[in-house]
PDB file of C-alpha atoms in Angstrom:
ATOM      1  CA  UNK K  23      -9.672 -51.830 -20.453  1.00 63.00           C
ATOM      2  CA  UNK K  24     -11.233 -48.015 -20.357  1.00 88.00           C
ATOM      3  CA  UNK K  25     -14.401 -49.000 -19.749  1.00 92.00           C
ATOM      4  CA  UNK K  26     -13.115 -50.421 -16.734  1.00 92.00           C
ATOM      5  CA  UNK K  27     -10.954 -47.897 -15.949  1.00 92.00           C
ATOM      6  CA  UNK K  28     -14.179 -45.504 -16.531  1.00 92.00           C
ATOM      7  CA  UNK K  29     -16.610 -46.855 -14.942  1.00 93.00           C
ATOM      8  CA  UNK K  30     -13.819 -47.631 -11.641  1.00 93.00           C
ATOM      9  CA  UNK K  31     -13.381 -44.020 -11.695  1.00 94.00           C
ATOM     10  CA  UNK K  32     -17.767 -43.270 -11.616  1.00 95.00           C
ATOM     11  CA  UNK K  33     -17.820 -45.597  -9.011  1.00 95.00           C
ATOM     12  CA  UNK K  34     -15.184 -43.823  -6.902  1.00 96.00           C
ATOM     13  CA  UNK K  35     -17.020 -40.596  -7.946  1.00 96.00           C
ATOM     14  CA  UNK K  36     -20.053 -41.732  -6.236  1.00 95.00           C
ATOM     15  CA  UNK K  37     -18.390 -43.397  -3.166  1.00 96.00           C
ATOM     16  CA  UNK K  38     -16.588 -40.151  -2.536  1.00 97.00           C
ATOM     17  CA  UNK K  39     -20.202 -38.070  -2.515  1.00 96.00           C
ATOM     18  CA  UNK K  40     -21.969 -40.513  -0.593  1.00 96.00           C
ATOM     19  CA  UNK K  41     -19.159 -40.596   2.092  1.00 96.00           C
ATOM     20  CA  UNK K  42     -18.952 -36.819   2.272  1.00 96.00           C
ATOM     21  CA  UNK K  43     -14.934 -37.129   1.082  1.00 97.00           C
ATOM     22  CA  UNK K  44     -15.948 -34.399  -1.372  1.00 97.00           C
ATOM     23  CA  UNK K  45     -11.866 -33.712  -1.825  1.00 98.00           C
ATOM     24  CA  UNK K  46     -11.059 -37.093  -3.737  1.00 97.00           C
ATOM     25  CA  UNK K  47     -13.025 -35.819  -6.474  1.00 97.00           C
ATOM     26  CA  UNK K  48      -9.470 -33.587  -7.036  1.00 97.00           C
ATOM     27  CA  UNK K  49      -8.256 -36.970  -8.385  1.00 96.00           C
ATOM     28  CA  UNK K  50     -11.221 -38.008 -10.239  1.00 97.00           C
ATOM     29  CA  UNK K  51     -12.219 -35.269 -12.308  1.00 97.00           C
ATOM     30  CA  UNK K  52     -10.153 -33.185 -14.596  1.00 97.00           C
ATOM     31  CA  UNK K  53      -9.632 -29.611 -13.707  1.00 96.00           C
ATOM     32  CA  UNK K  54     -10.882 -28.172 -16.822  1.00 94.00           C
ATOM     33  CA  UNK K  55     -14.182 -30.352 -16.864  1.00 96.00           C
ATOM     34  CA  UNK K  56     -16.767 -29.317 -18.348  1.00 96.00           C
ATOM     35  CA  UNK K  57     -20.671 -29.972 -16.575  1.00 96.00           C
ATOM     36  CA  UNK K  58     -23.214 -29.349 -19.900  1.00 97.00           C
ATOM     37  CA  UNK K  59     -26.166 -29.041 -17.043  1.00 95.00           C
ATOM     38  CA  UNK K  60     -24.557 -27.585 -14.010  1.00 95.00           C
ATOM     39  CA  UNK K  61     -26.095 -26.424 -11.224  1.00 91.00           C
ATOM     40  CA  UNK K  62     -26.787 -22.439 -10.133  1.00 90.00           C
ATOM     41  CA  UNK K  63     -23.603 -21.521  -9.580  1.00 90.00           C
ATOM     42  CA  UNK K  64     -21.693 -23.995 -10.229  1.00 93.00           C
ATOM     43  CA  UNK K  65     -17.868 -23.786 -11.474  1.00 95.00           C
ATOM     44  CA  UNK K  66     -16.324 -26.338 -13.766  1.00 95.00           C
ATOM     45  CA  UNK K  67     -13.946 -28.886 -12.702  1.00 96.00           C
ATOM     46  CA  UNK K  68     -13.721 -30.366  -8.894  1.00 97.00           C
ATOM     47  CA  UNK K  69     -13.837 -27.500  -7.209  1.00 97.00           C
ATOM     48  CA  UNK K  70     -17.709 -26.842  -8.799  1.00 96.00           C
ATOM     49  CA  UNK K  71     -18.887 -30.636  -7.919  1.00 96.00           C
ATOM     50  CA  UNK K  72     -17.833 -30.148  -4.464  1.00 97.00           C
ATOM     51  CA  UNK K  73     -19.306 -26.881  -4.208  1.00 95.00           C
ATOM     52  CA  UNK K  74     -22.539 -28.561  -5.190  1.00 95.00           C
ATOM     53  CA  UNK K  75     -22.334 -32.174  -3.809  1.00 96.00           C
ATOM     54  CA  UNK K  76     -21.413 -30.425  -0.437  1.00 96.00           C
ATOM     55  CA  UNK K  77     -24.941 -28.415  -0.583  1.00 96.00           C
ATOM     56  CA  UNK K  78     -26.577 -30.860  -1.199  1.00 96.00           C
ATOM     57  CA  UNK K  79     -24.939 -33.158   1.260  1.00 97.00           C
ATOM     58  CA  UNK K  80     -25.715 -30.530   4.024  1.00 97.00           C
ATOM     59  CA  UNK K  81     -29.606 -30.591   3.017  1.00 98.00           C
ATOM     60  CA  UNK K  82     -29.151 -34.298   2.829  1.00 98.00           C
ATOM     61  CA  UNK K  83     -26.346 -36.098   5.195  1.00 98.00           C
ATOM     62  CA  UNK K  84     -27.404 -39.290   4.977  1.00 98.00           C
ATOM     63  CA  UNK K  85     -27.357 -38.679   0.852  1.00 97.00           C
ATOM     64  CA  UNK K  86     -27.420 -42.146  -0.441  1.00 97.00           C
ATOM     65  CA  UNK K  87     -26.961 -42.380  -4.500  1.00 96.00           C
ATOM     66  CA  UNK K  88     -27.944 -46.184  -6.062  1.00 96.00           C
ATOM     67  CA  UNK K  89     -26.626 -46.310  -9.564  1.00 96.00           C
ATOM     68  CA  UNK K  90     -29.582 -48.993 -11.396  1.00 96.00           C
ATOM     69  CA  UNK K  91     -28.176 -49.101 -14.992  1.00 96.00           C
ATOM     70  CA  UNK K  92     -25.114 -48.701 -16.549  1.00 96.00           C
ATOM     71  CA  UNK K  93     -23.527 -48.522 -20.086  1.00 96.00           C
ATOM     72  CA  UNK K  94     -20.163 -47.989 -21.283  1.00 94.00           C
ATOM     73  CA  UNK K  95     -18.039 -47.472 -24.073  1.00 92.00           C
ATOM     74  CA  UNK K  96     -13.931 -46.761 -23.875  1.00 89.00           C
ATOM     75  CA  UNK K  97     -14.780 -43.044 -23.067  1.00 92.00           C
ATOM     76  CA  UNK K  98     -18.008 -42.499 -21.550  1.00 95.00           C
ATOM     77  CA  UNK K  99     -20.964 -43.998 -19.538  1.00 96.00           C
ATOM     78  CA  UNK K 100     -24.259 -43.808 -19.283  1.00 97.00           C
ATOM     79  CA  UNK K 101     -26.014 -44.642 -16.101  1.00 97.00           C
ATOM     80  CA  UNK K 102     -29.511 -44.334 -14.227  1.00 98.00           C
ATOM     81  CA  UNK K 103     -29.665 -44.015 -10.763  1.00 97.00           C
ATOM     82  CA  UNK K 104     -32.003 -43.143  -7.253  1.00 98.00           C
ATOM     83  CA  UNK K 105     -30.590 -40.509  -4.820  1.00 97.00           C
ATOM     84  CA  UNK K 106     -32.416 -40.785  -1.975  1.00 98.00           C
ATOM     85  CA  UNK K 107     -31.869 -38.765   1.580  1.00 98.00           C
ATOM     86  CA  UNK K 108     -33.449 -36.885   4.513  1.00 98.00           C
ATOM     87  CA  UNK K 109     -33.777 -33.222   4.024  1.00 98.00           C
ATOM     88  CA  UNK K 110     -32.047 -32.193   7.473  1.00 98.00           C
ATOM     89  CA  UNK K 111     -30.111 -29.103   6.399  1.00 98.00           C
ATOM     90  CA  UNK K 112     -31.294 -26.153   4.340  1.00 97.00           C
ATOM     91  CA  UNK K 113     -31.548 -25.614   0.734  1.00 95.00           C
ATOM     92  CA  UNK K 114     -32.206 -23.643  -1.743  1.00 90.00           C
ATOM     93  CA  UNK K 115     -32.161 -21.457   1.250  1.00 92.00           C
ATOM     94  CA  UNK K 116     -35.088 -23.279   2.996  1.00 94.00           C
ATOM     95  CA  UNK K 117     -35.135 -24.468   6.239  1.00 96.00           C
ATOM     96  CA  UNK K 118     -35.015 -28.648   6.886  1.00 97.00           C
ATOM     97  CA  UNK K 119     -38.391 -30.399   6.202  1.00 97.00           C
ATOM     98  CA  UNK K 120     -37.220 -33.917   7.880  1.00 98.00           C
ATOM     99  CA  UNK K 121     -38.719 -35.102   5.361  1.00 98.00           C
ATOM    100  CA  UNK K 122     -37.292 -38.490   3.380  1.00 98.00           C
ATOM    101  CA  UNK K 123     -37.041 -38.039  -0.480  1.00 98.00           C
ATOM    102  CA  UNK K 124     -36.211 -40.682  -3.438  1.00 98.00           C
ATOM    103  CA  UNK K 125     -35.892 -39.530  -7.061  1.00 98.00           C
ATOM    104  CA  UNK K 126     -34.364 -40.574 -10.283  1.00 98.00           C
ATOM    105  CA  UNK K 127     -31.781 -39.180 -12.771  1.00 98.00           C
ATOM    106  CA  UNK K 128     -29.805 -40.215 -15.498  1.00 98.00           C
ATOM    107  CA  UNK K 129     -26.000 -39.131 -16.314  1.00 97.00           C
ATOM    108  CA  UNK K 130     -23.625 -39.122 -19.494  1.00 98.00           C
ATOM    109  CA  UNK K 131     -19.897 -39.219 -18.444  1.00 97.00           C
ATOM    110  CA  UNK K 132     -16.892 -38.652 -20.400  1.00 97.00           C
ATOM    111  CA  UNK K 133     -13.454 -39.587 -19.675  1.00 96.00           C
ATOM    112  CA  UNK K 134     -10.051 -38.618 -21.253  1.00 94.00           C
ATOM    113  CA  UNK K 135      -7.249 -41.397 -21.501  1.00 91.00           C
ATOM    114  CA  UNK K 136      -6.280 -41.097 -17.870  1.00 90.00           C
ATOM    115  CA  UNK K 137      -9.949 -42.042 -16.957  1.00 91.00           C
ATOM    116  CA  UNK K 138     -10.725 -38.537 -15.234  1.00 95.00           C
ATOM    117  CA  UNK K 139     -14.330 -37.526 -16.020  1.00 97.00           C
ATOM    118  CA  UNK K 140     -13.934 -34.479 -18.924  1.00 97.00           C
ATOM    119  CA  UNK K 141     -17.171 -33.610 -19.430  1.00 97.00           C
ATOM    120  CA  UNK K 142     -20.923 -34.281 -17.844  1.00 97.00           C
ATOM    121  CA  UNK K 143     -24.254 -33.986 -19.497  1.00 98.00           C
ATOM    122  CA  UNK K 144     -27.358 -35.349 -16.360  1.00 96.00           C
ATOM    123  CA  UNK K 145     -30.404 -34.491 -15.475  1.00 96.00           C
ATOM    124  CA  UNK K 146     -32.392 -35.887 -12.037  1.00 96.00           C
ATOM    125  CA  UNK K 147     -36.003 -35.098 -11.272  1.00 97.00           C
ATOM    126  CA  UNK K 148     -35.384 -31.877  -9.100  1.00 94.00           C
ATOM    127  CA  UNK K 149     -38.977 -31.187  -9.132  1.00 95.00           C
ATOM    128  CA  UNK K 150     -40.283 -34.389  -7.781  1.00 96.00           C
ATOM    129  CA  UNK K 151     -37.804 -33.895  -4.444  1.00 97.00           C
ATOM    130  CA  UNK K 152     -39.065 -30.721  -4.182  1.00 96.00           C
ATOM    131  CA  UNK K 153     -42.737 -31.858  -4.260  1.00 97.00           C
ATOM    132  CA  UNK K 154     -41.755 -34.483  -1.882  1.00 97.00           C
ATOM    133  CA  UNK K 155     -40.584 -32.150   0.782  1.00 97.00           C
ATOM    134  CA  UNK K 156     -43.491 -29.920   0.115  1.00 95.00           C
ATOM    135  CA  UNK K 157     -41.742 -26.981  -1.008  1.00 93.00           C
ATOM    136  CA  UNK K 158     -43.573 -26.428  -4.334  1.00 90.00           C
ATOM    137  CA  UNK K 159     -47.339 -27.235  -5.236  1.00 81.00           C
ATOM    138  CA  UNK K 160     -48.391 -30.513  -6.477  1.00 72.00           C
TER     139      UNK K 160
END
């Protein structure tokens, strides 16, 4: 039953980014999580996934995330997956491109008993989206 209670609570996760309802992630991950390959800045718990989902929601509002794979035990998942977008919003602290970008990642998830993610470990292909919006050399 974990695994289903796990991988219910990485679906929400993603549901909750791609519809922008960054606060429901309050009820999905614990407050002293722990992300093993955060991003600049970023905090543990909620309050540092919103901080960089909402980022990178402004750069991207229509921010779609396709999970491809999954694989789970009773207290953490493994998954592959496409986020794709239109770079419409700044980042990084450069102005929108308009340009569309697709790129891969993969994610390790841990959850405690009460299925709220403890701990992250991911890594996506930052440097192909920022090839593809021509921010970096080829």
């Amino acid at each position: 039953m974990a695994q289903q209670t796990n991988i219910a609570a990485q679906t929400a996760f993603g549901e909750a980014v791609v519809a922008g309802d960054l606060d429901a992630l309050d009820e999905i991950v614990a407050t002293n999580s722990t992300d093993h390959d955060p991003a600049p800045g970023q905090t543990p718990g909620p309050r540092g996934y919103k901080t960089m989902f909402g980022e990178l929601r402004t750069a991207f509002p229509d921010l779609n995330l396709q999970v491809e794979h999954l694989v789970a035990t009773d207290d953490e998942l493994a998954f592959a997956y496409v986020i794709s977008g239109t770079h419409l919003g700044p980042l990084m602290g450069r102005p929108a491109t308009g340009r569309k970008v697709s790129y891969r990642g993969m994610q390790i998830s841990r959850f405690d008993s009460d299925g709220k993610l403890v701990e992250r470990w991911g890594s996506s292909d930052e440097l192909g989206m920022l090839r593809q919006l021509g921010l970096v050399e080829v």
